[in-house]
Amino acid sequence: MLDQMFVLLKHWLLGYSPAVLQPAVSIFLTILPILLVFPVLFALTTVLERKGLGRMQNRYGPNRVGIYGILQPMADAVKSLTKEDIVPAAADRTVHFLAPLVLLAVAFVPYAVLPIGRNMIAANLDAGVLFFFAIGAISELSVFMAGWSSRNKYSLLGAMRAVAQMISYEVPLLLSSVAVIMAAGSLSTVEIVQKQAGFSGIFPHWYVLTPWGFAGFILFMIAATAETNRSPFDLPEGESEIIAGYYLEYSGFKFALFFLGEYLGMFAISGLGITLFLGGWSAPLPFLTWVPSWIWFFAKLLGLIVGFIWVRGTLPRLRMDQLMNFAWKFMLPMALVVVVSAGAWRFLGQGVMRWVVSILFIAVAYVLLARGVETRNRIAKRTYRFAE
Amino acid sequence: MIRMSATFLILSAITLIGACAAMMLRGLVHCALAVAIAFAGLGTLYLNLGAQFLGLAQLLVYVGAIAVLIVFVILLTRGGESDATPLPQVALPLTGLAVAGCLFAVLAWAVFHSFAVHRAGTQATPATVRELGAVLMDSYVLPLEVIGLMLTAALIGAVIIAMKEKQDTP
């Protein structure tokens, strides 16, 4: 009952609308919660992130507005709304204005195919995962629009870095999802979640609990961090080298829109990671299935967000060549091995054999690749090609 | 003749406007962005017609990769200059019109004489992704595997070429 609360609420509200308007009202009632819940989650995350980072850096973080600084996002919103909106004189005004809007619009669309709970999905597409990545590809263009239209060297550098990074990390991201698609035999997000339902003993049938799924999940999350330009892959917006990258020339509410778009992208890709590897909305233990499905989804989402914040507070930023080397020489071969390992898992049937073979594949590849990367980049005095 | 839905008209208008803007705008980057709009419009048109896989592949490949490639090429070859470049002087505007007219005539002829038009009464059902996958794995499995092998080889080859360059530098 509690599990289907929102679905029933929607049908109840739908019953009161005239029959002609019902399709439109139904769409409205499906979209509205997405438009409300995730920005609120964004507001909560900013507080969580600033408090968490503050604690990691031995300071308090925001603690003046509301109890424990919980109302800080309200103050931030008022601040960014009342700030002056500055557009550089040389900027390309149309593109400069459109870029944050495109980014934000594109950031909301992928939520259509994320199953937030049982029967809680906006559009159950046959090719849901493909849809997610197809829409995600457009955000690269909006980042470029922002960087180019500002007519600023640092903005353009940041945009080029961001686009190069997003394209590079999209490959391992897609390949690690391919392993799951192979195992589930479907591109539909709903079906992938259903395939992971059920328990063996106390362990759920999540793909993350298989050897290839575990490796794939780690690869997926690393690629997702890079894809959303978060630390340690945040060099498109590194403050100390290129000031703020592609959104350097954005002020006031446009900057807030970029911020929102970026976090929405992070939530969406975490949601896809949950759907693909962490069993979507299913409960982690068999005696916890009475807890409503949507609570599990958001609990897992918050868990991943905390992971993102933790990583941000822990790791230093990468250099550009390190970033590219890591993507093409480690992540890509590793993702290919994960795909092969998932295939082996599928065809070796039940038993110990598939565990042994699958683990062997990944362990050997990991050791070899890690060694290869290590010997190639032995720590030595840095040599400069152009700057001496 | 064919009843067109409102969504079809809107999407085709977007596609056409994008394509026209790509030809007529002065700034090269603007043209590239307009082409991206046209690509996206085409992709959504496919989606609107029920060809889900084709539409999404169009979005993923053309908007996500080709448009970005075009933008990169413009920025790398022109040093990122964004000044409006004058349109190339066309010696005979009529030549262009004639070529476009000929192309349109050939395409229209091909479409009206194709089997699809003359097979009256057979309503083609849109292929779902599952059916497409089944066919690819069934009757077209050899081409699929050859292409898969080739693309993987190309991917690894590209990485190896990049590695070689790295080793050459002292």
Coordinates of C-alpha atoms in Angstrom, one line a residue:
Chain A
M1 CA 0.0 0.0 0.0
L2 CA 2.7 2.4 1.1
D3 CA 4.8 1.1 -1.8
Q4 CA 2.2 2.1 -4.4
M5 CA 1.2 5.3 -2.6
F6 CA 2.3 7.7 -5.3
V7 CA 0.9 5.5 -8.2
L8 CA -2.5 5.3 -6.5
L9 CA -2.4 9.0 -5.7
K10 CA -1.9 9.7 -9.4
H11 CA -4.8 7.5 -10.4
W12 CA -7.0 9.0 -7.8
L13 CA -6.2 12.6 -9.0
L14 CA -6.6 11.4 -12.6
G15 CA -10.1 10.2 -11.8
Y16 CA -11.2 13.8 -11.0
S17 CA -10.0 15.3 -14.4
P18 CA -12.4 15.4 -17.4
A19 CA -11.9 12.6 -19.8
V20 CA -10.7 14.8 -22.7
L21 CA -7.8 16.2 -20.6
Q22 CA -6.8 12.9 -19.1
P23 CA -3.7 12.2 -21.3
A24 CA -2.4 15.7 -20.7
V25 CA -3.1 15.5 -17.0
S26 CA -1.5 12.1 -16.8
I27 CA 1.7 13.4 -18.4
F28 CA 1.7 16.4 -16.1
L29 CA 1.3 14.3 -13.0
T30 CA 4.1 12.1 -14.1
I31 CA 6.5 14.9 -14.9
L32 CA 5.8 17.2 -12.0
P33 CA 7.2 15.0 -9.2
I34 CA 10.5 14.6 -11.2
L35 CA 10.7 18.4 -11.6
L36 CA 10.1 18.9 -7.9
V37 CA 11.9 16.1 -6.2
F38 CA 15.3 16.2 -7.9
P39 CA 15.9 20.0 -7.5
V40 CA 15.0 19.6 -3.8
L41 CA 17.5 16.7 -3.6
F42 CA 20.0 19.1 -5.2
A43 CA 19.4 21.7 -2.5
L44 CA 19.9 19.1 0.2
T45 CA 23.0 17.8 -1.5
T46 CA 24.6 21.2 -1.6
V47 CA 24.3 21.4 2.1
L48 CA 25.4 17.9 2.6
E49 CA 28.4 18.4 0.4
R50 CA 29.5 21.7 2.0
K51 CA 29.1 20.3 5.5
G52 CA 30.8 17.1 4.6
L53 CA 33.7 18.7 2.8
G54 CA 34.0 21.2 5.7
R55 CA 34.3 18.4 8.2
M56 CA 37.0 16.7 6.1
Q57 CA 38.9 19.9 5.9
N58 CA 38.6 20.6 9.7
R59 CA 36.1 23.4 9.5
Y60 CA 32.4 23.7 10.2
G61 CA 30.9 24.5 6.8
P62 CA 27.6 26.5 6.6
N63 CA 26.0 26.8 10.0
R64 CA 24.3 30.2 10.2
V65 CA 21.1 29.9 8.2
G66 CA 18.5 27.7 9.9
I67 CA 19.4 24.9 12.3
Y68 CA 22.7 23.3 11.3
G69 CA 22.7 25.5 8.2
I70 CA 19.9 23.4 6.6
L71 CA 18.3 26.5 5.1
Q72 CA 21.5 27.6 3.3
P73 CA 20.2 26.6 -0.2
M74 CA 17.3 29.2 0.3
A75 CA 19.8 31.9 1.0
D76 CA 21.9 30.8 -2.0
A77 CA 18.9 30.9 -4.2
V78 CA 17.9 34.4 -3.1
K79 CA 21.5 35.5 -3.6
S80 CA 21.8 34.2 -7.1
L81 CA 18.4 35.6 -8.1
T82 CA 19.3 39.1 -6.9
K83 CA 22.8 39.1 -8.4
E84 CA 23.5 41.1 -11.6
D85 CA 23.5 39.1 -14.7
I86 CA 26.6 40.0 -16.6
V87 CA 27.2 39.1 -20.2
P88 CA 30.6 39.9 -21.7
A89 CA 30.4 42.6 -24.4
A90 CA 32.1 40.3 -27.0
A91 CA 30.0 37.3 -26.1
D92 CA 27.7 35.6 -28.6
R93 CA 24.5 36.6 -26.8
T94 CA 22.1 34.1 -28.2
V95 CA 24.3 31.1 -27.7
H96 CA 25.4 32.4 -24.3
F97 CA 21.8 32.6 -23.3
L98 CA 20.8 29.3 -24.7
A99 CA 23.6 27.2 -23.3
P100 CA 22.4 26.9 -19.6
L101 CA 18.9 26.3 -20.8
V102 CA 19.9 23.5 -23.1
L103 CA 22.0 21.9 -20.4
L104 CA 19.2 22.1 -17.8
A105 CA 16.5 20.8 -20.3
V106 CA 18.8 17.9 -21.3
A107 CA 19.6 17.1 -17.6
F108 CA 15.9 16.5 -16.8
V109 CA 15.1 14.2 -19.8
P110 CA 17.0 11.1 -18.7
Y111 CA 14.9 10.7 -15.6
A112 CA 12.1 9.6 -17.9
V113 CA 13.6 6.1 -18.1
L114 CA 14.7 5.7 -14.5
P115 CA 12.5 3.3 -12.5
I116 CA 12.3 5.2 -9.2
G117 CA 10.1 2.5 -7.6
R118 CA 7.8 -0.4 -8.5
N119 CA 5.6 0.9 -11.4
M120 CA 7.1 4.3 -11.0
I121 CA 8.7 5.2 -14.3
A122 CA 7.7 8.0 -16.6
A123 CA 8.3 6.3 -19.9
N124 CA 9.0 2.5 -20.1
L125 CA 10.9 2.6 -23.3
D126 CA 12.0 -0.6 -25.1
A127 CA 15.5 0.9 -25.5
G128 CA 15.6 2.8 -22.2
V129 CA 19.4 2.5 -21.6
L130 CA 20.1 3.7 -25.2
F131 CA 17.7 6.6 -24.7
F132 CA 19.6 7.6 -21.5
F133 CA 23.0 7.7 -23.4
A134 CA 21.5 9.4 -26.5
I135 CA 20.2 12.3 -24.4
G136 CA 23.4 12.4 -22.4
A137 CA 25.3 13.0 -25.6
I138 CA 23.5 16.3 -26.2
S139 CA 24.9 17.8 -22.9
E140 CA 28.4 17.7 -24.4
L141 CA 27.2 20.2 -27.1
S142 CA 25.7 22.5 -24.5
V143 CA 29.0 22.6 -22.6
F144 CA 30.7 23.5 -25.8
M145 CA 28.1 26.2 -26.4
A146 CA 28.8 27.7 -23.0
G147 CA 32.5 27.7 -23.4
W148 CA 32.6 29.0 -27.0
S149 CA 30.0 31.7 -26.7
S150 CA 31.8 33.4 -23.8
R151 CA 34.7 34.5 -26.0
N152 CA 37.1 33.8 -23.3
K153 CA 40.3 31.7 -23.7
Y154 CA 39.8 30.0 -20.4
S155 CA 36.2 29.2 -21.1
L156 CA 37.1 27.7 -24.5
L157 CA 39.9 25.7 -23.0
G158 CA 37.6 24.4 -20.3
A159 CA 34.9 23.5 -22.9
M160 CA 37.5 21.7 -25.1
R161 CA 38.8 19.8 -22.0
A162 CA 35.2 18.9 -20.9
V163 CA 34.1 17.7 -24.3
A164 CA 37.3 15.6 -24.8
Q165 CA 36.9 14.1 -21.4
M166 CA 33.2 13.4 -21.8
I167 CA 33.8 11.6 -25.1
S168 CA 36.7 9.6 -23.8
Y169 CA 34.9 8.4 -20.7
E170 CA 31.7 7.7 -22.6
V171 CA 33.4 4.7 -24.1
P172 CA 34.1 2.7 -20.9
L173 CA 30.7 4.0 -19.5
L174 CA 28.9 2.4 -22.5
L175 CA 31.0 -0.7 -22.5
S176 CA 30.5 -1.5 -18.8
S177 CA 26.7 -1.0 -19.4
V178 CA 26.9 -3.4 -22.3
A179 CA 28.0 -6.2 -19.9
V180 CA 24.8 -5.7 -17.9
I181 CA 22.6 -5.5 -21.1
M182 CA 24.1 -8.8 -22.2
A183 CA 23.4 -10.4 -18.9
A184 CA 19.8 -9.1 -18.7
G185 CA 19.1 -9.6 -22.4
S186 CA 17.2 -6.3 -22.5
L187 CA 17.7 -2.6 -23.1
S188 CA 14.6 -1.7 -21.0
T189 CA 15.5 -0.3 -17.6
V190 CA 12.4 -1.9 -16.0
E191 CA 13.3 -5.3 -17.3
I192 CA 16.9 -5.0 -16.1
V193 CA 15.6 -4.3 -12.6
Q194 CA 13.2 -7.2 -12.8
K195 CA 16.1 -9.5 -13.8
Q196 CA 17.8 -8.6 -10.6
A197 CA 14.9 -9.3 -8.3
G198 CA 14.9 -12.3 -6.0
F199 CA 17.4 -13.7 -3.4
S200 CA 19.8 -16.6 -3.0
G201 CA 19.9 -17.2 0.7
I202 CA 20.3 -13.6 2.0
F203 CA 22.1 -12.3 -1.1
P204 CA 20.1 -10.4 -3.7
H205 CA 20.6 -11.2 -7.4
W206 CA 22.2 -7.8 -8.1
Y207 CA 24.8 -7.7 -10.8
V208 CA 27.2 -5.9 -8.6
L209 CA 27.6 -9.2 -6.6
T210 CA 29.0 -11.0 -9.6
P211 CA 32.7 -10.7 -10.4
W212 CA 32.2 -9.0 -13.7
G213 CA 29.4 -6.9 -12.3
F214 CA 31.6 -5.6 -9.5
A215 CA 34.4 -4.7 -11.9
G216 CA 31.8 -3.2 -14.2
F217 CA 30.2 -1.1 -11.4
I218 CA 33.6 0.3 -10.4
L219 CA 34.4 1.2 -14.0
F220 CA 30.9 2.7 -14.4
M221 CA 31.2 4.9 -11.4
I222 CA 34.7 6.1 -12.3
A223 CA 33.4 6.9 -15.8
A224 CA 30.3 8.6 -14.3
T225 CA 32.5 10.8 -12.1
A226 CA 34.4 11.9 -15.2
E227 CA 31.3 12.3 -17.3
T228 CA 29.8 14.7 -14.7
N229 CA 33.1 16.6 -14.4
R230 CA 33.4 15.9 -10.7
S231 CA 36.5 15.8 -8.7
P232 CA 39.1 14.2 -9.2
F233 CA 38.1 14.6 -12.9
D234 CA 37.1 18.3 -12.5
L235 CA 39.9 19.8 -14.6
P236 CA 37.5 21.3 -17.1
E237 CA 36.6 23.7 -14.3
G238 CA 39.8 23.6 -12.3
E239 CA 39.7 26.9 -10.4
S240 CA 43.5 27.1 -10.0
E241 CA 44.4 26.6 -13.6
I242 CA 41.6 27.8 -15.8
I243 CA 39.5 29.8 -13.2
A244 CA 36.2 28.0 -13.7
G245 CA 36.3 26.7 -17.2
Y246 CA 33.3 26.9 -19.4
Y247 CA 31.1 28.7 -17.0
L248 CA 33.6 31.4 -16.1
E249 CA 31.5 34.1 -17.8
Y250 CA 28.2 33.1 -16.2
S251 CA 27.0 35.0 -13.2
G252 CA 23.9 35.1 -11.0
F253 CA 21.1 32.7 -11.8
K254 CA 22.7 31.4 -15.0
F255 CA 25.6 30.1 -12.9
A256 CA 23.0 28.5 -10.5
L257 CA 21.4 26.8 -13.5
F258 CA 24.7 25.3 -14.5
F259 CA 25.3 24.1 -11.0
L260 CA 21.8 22.6 -11.0
G261 CA 22.3 20.9 -14.3
E262 CA 25.6 19.4 -13.2
Y263 CA 24.1 17.9 -10.1
L264 CA 21.0 16.7 -11.9
G265 CA 23.4 14.9 -14.3
M266 CA 25.2 13.4 -11.4
F267 CA 21.9 12.1 -9.8
A268 CA 20.7 10.8 -13.2
I269 CA 23.9 8.8 -13.9
S270 CA 23.9 7.5 -10.3
G271 CA 20.3 6.4 -10.8
L272 CA 21.3 4.6 -14.0
G273 CA 24.2 2.9 -12.0
I274 CA 21.7 1.8 -9.4
T275 CA 19.3 0.5 -12.1
L276 CA 22.1 -1.4 -13.9
F277 CA 24.1 -2.8 -11.0
L278 CA 22.5 -2.3 -7.7
G279 CA 19.1 -3.8 -8.4
G280 CA 17.2 -0.6 -8.9
W281 CA 14.4 -0.3 -6.3
S282 CA 14.7 -3.8 -4.9
A283 CA 15.6 -4.4 -1.2
P284 CA 19.1 -5.5 -0.3
L285 CA 18.0 -8.2 2.2
P286 CA 15.0 -10.6 2.0
F287 CA 13.4 -9.5 5.3
L288 CA 13.5 -5.8 4.3
T289 CA 11.1 -6.2 1.3
W290 CA 8.3 -4.5 3.3
V291 CA 10.0 -1.2 3.0
P292 CA 8.6 0.8 0.1
S293 CA 10.5 0.4 -3.1
W294 CA 11.1 4.2 -3.7
I295 CA 12.7 4.5 -0.3
W296 CA 15.3 2.0 -1.4
F297 CA 16.0 3.9 -4.6
F298 CA 16.6 7.1 -2.8
A299 CA 18.6 5.4 -0.1
K300 CA 20.9 4.0 -2.7
L301 CA 21.1 7.3 -4.5
L302 CA 22.1 9.1 -1.3
G303 CA 24.7 6.5 -0.6
L304 CA 26.3 7.0 -4.0
I305 CA 26.1 10.8 -3.5
V306 CA 27.9 10.5 -0.2
G307 CA 30.5 8.4 -2.1
F308 CA 30.9 11.2 -4.7
I309 CA 31.4 13.8 -1.9
W310 CA 33.9 11.5 -0.1
V311 CA 35.9 11.0 -3.2
R312 CA 35.9 14.8 -3.9
G313 CA 37.2 15.5 -0.4
T314 CA 39.9 12.8 -0.7
L315 CA 41.6 12.7 -4.1
P316 CA 43.6 15.4 -5.8
R317 CA 42.9 16.5 -9.3
L318 CA 44.4 14.7 -12.2
R319 CA 46.5 16.2 -15.0
M320 CA 45.1 16.2 -18.5
D321 CA 47.5 13.6 -19.9
Q322 CA 47.0 11.3 -16.9
L323 CA 43.2 11.6 -17.4
M324 CA 43.5 10.6 -21.1
N325 CA 46.0 7.8 -20.4
F326 CA 43.7 6.4 -17.7
A327 CA 40.7 6.5 -20.0
W328 CA 42.2 4.9 -23.1
K329 CA 44.9 2.6 -21.7
F330 CA 43.3 1.3 -18.5
M331 CA 39.5 1.9 -18.5
L332 CA 38.9 0.9 -22.1
P333 CA 40.7 -2.5 -22.2
M334 CA 39.4 -3.2 -18.7
A335 CA 35.8 -2.6 -19.9
L336 CA 36.4 -4.9 -22.9
V337 CA 37.6 -7.6 -20.5
V338 CA 34.5 -7.1 -18.4
V339 CA 32.3 -7.6 -21.4
V340 CA 34.1 -10.9 -22.3
S341 CA 34.0 -12.0 -18.7
A342 CA 30.2 -11.3 -18.6
G343 CA 29.9 -13.5 -21.7
A344 CA 31.8 -16.3 -20.0
W345 CA 29.6 -16.0 -16.9
R346 CA 26.5 -16.3 -19.1
F347 CA 27.6 -19.5 -20.9
L348 CA 29.4 -21.5 -18.2
G349 CA 26.1 -22.2 -16.4
Q350 CA 25.5 -22.5 -12.7
G351 CA 28.4 -23.6 -10.6
V352 CA 31.9 -22.8 -9.2
M353 CA 33.5 -22.8 -12.7
R354 CA 32.0 -19.5 -13.8
W355 CA 33.1 -17.8 -10.6
V356 CA 36.7 -19.0 -11.2
V357 CA 36.8 -18.1 -14.9
S358 CA 35.1 -14.8 -14.4
I359 CA 37.4 -13.7 -11.5
L360 CA 40.5 -15.0 -13.4
F361 CA 39.7 -12.9 -16.4
I362 CA 39.3 -9.7 -14.5
A363 CA 42.2 -10.3 -12.0
V364 CA 44.7 -11.1 -14.8
A365 CA 43.6 -8.2 -16.9
Y366 CA 43.7 -5.8 -13.9
V367 CA 47.2 -6.9 -12.9
L368 CA 48.6 -6.7 -16.4
L369 CA 47.0 -3.3 -17.2
A370 CA 48.0 -1.8 -13.9
R371 CA 51.6 -3.0 -14.4
G372 CA 51.6 -1.7 -18.0
V373 CA 50.4 1.8 -16.9
E374 CA 52.8 1.8 -14.0
T375 CA 55.9 1.0 -16.1
R376 CA 55.0 3.4 -18.8
N377 CA 54.6 6.3 -16.4
R378 CA 57.5 5.6 -14.0
I379 CA 57.8 8.6 -11.7
A380 CA 60.7 10.8 -12.9
K381 CA 61.5 14.4 -13.4
R382 CA 58.9 15.9 -15.6
T383 CA 60.0 16.7 -19.1
Y384 CA 58.3 19.5 -21.0
R385 CA 57.9 19.3 -24.7
F386 CA 56.9 22.9 -25.4
A387 CA 57.4 25.0 -22.3
E388 CA 61.2 25.3 -21.9
Chain B
M1 CA -2.8 12.1 -49.5
I2 CA -1.1 11.3 -46.2
R3 CA -2.5 12.8 -43.1
M4 CA 0.3 14.3 -41.2
S5 CA 0.1 14.7 -37.4
A6 CA 0.9 17.9 -35.6
T7 CA 4.0 16.5 -34.0
F8 CA 5.3 15.4 -37.4
L9 CA 4.8 18.9 -38.8
I10 CA 6.5 20.6 -35.8
L11 CA 9.4 18.2 -35.9
S12 CA 9.9 18.5 -39.6
A13 CA 9.7 22.3 -39.3
I14 CA 12.5 22.2 -36.7
T15 CA 14.6 19.9 -38.9
L16 CA 14.1 22.1 -42.0
I17 CA 14.8 25.4 -40.0
G18 CA 18.0 23.8 -38.6
A19 CA 19.1 22.7 -42.1
C20 CA 18.4 26.1 -43.6
A21 CA 20.1 27.9 -40.8
A22 CA 23.2 25.7 -41.3
M23 CA 23.4 26.9 -44.9
M24 CA 22.7 30.5 -44.3
L25 CA 24.3 31.5 -41.1
R26 CA 27.7 33.3 -41.3
G27 CA 29.6 32.0 -38.3
L28 CA 31.0 28.5 -38.9
V29 CA 30.3 27.5 -35.3
H30 CA 26.7 28.7 -35.6
C31 CA 26.4 26.5 -38.7
A32 CA 27.7 23.5 -36.8
L33 CA 25.2 24.1 -34.0
A34 CA 22.4 24.5 -36.5
V35 CA 23.4 21.2 -38.1
A36 CA 23.1 19.6 -34.7
I37 CA 19.6 21.0 -34.4
A38 CA 18.8 19.4 -37.8
F39 CA 20.3 16.1 -36.7
A40 CA 18.3 16.1 -33.5
G41 CA 15.1 17.0 -35.4
L42 CA 15.7 14.1 -37.7
G43 CA 16.3 11.7 -34.8
T44 CA 13.1 12.8 -33.1
L45 CA 11.2 12.4 -36.4
Y46 CA 12.4 8.7 -36.5
L47 CA 11.2 8.4 -32.9
N48 CA 7.9 9.9 -33.8
L49 CA 7.5 7.4 -36.6
G50 CA 8.1 4.5 -34.2
A51 CA 11.6 3.6 -35.3
Q52 CA 13.0 3.7 -31.7
F53 CA 16.4 2.2 -32.3
L54 CA 17.1 4.2 -35.4
G55 CA 16.1 7.5 -33.7
L56 CA 18.2 6.9 -30.7
A57 CA 21.2 5.8 -32.7
Q58 CA 20.8 9.0 -34.8
L59 CA 20.8 11.1 -31.7
L60 CA 23.8 9.2 -30.1
V61 CA 25.9 9.1 -33.3
Y62 CA 25.1 12.3 -35.1
V63 CA 24.3 14.8 -32.2
G64 CA 26.7 13.2 -29.8
A65 CA 29.6 12.4 -32.0
I66 CA 29.4 13.9 -35.5
A67 CA 28.3 17.4 -34.4
V68 CA 31.1 17.4 -31.7
L69 CA 33.6 16.3 -34.3
I70 CA 32.6 19.1 -36.7
V71 CA 32.9 21.6 -33.9
F72 CA 36.3 20.3 -33.0
V73 CA 37.5 20.4 -36.6
I74 CA 36.3 24.0 -36.9
L75 CA 38.1 25.1 -33.8
L76 CA 41.3 23.2 -34.5
T77 CA 41.7 24.3 -38.1
R78 CA 40.6 27.9 -37.7
G79 CA 42.2 28.5 -34.3
G80 CA 38.9 29.1 -32.7
E81 CA 38.3 32.3 -34.5
S82 CA 34.6 33.1 -34.6
D83 CA 34.5 36.0 -37.0
A84 CA 31.9 35.7 -39.6
T85 CA 33.3 34.3 -42.8
P86 CA 31.8 35.6 -46.0
L87 CA 29.8 33.2 -48.0
P88 CA 31.7 31.8 -50.9
Q89 CA 31.0 33.7 -54.1
V90 CA 28.8 31.5 -56.3
A91 CA 29.5 32.1 -59.9
L92 CA 26.1 30.9 -61.1
P93 CA 23.3 30.7 -58.5
L94 CA 21.3 29.0 -61.1
T95 CA 23.7 26.0 -61.2
G96 CA 23.1 25.3 -57.6
L97 CA 19.4 25.4 -58.1
A98 CA 19.6 23.1 -61.1
V99 CA 21.7 20.6 -59.2
A100 CA 19.3 20.7 -56.2
G101 CA 16.3 20.3 -58.5
C102 CA 17.9 17.3 -60.3
L103 CA 18.7 15.6 -57.0
F104 CA 15.2 16.1 -55.7
A105 CA 13.7 14.8 -59.0
V106 CA 15.9 11.6 -58.8
L107 CA 15.0 11.0 -55.1
A108 CA 11.3 11.6 -55.7
W109 CA 11.3 9.3 -58.7
A110 CA 13.1 6.6 -56.6
V111 CA 10.6 7.0 -53.7
F112 CA 7.5 6.8 -55.9
H113 CA 8.7 3.8 -57.7
S114 CA 9.9 1.9 -54.7
F115 CA 8.1 -1.3 -53.5
A116 CA 6.9 0.3 -50.3
V117 CA 4.6 2.7 -52.1
H118 CA 3.1 0.0 -54.3
R119 CA 2.5 -2.6 -51.7
A120 CA -0.9 -1.1 -50.9
G121 CA -2.7 -2.1 -47.8
T122 CA 0.3 -3.6 -46.0
Q123 CA 0.8 -1.6 -42.8
A124 CA 4.5 -1.9 -41.8
T125 CA 4.7 -2.5 -38.1
P126 CA 7.5 -0.6 -36.5
A127 CA 10.4 -2.9 -35.6
T128 CA 11.0 -3.1 -31.9
V129 CA 14.5 -3.2 -30.5
R130 CA 14.0 -6.8 -29.5
E131 CA 13.0 -7.9 -33.0
L132 CA 15.9 -5.9 -34.5
G133 CA 18.3 -7.7 -32.1
A134 CA 16.8 -11.1 -32.9
V135 CA 17.2 -10.5 -36.6
L136 CA 20.8 -9.3 -36.2
M137 CA 21.7 -12.3 -34.1
D138 CA 19.9 -14.7 -36.5
S139 CA 20.1 -14.0 -40.2
Y140 CA 22.7 -11.2 -40.1
V141 CA 25.0 -12.7 -37.5
L142 CA 28.1 -12.9 -39.8
P143 CA 28.0 -9.2 -40.9
L144 CA 27.4 -8.2 -37.3
E145 CA 30.4 -10.2 -36.1
V146 CA 32.6 -8.9 -38.8
I147 CA 31.7 -5.3 -38.1
G148 CA 32.0 -5.9 -34.4
L149 CA 35.5 -7.3 -34.8
M150 CA 36.5 -4.5 -37.2
L151 CA 35.3 -1.8 -34.8
T152 CA 37.0 -3.3 -31.8
A153 CA 40.2 -3.6 -33.9
A154 CA 39.8 0.1 -34.9
L155 CA 39.4 1.1 -31.3
I156 CA 42.4 -0.8 -30.1
G157 CA 44.4 0.3 -33.1
A158 CA 43.7 4.0 -32.4
V159 CA 44.9 3.5 -28.8
I160 CA 48.0 1.8 -30.0
I161 CA 48.8 4.6 -32.5
A162 CA 48.4 7.1 -29.7
M163 CA 50.7 5.0 -27.5
K164 CA 53.4 4.9 -30.2
E165 CA 53.5 8.6 -30.5
K166 CA 54.0 8.9 -26.8
Q167 CA 57.0 6.6 -26.9
D168 CA 58.7 8.4 -29.7
T169 CA 59.0 11.6 -27.8
P170 CA 62.1 11.7 -25.5

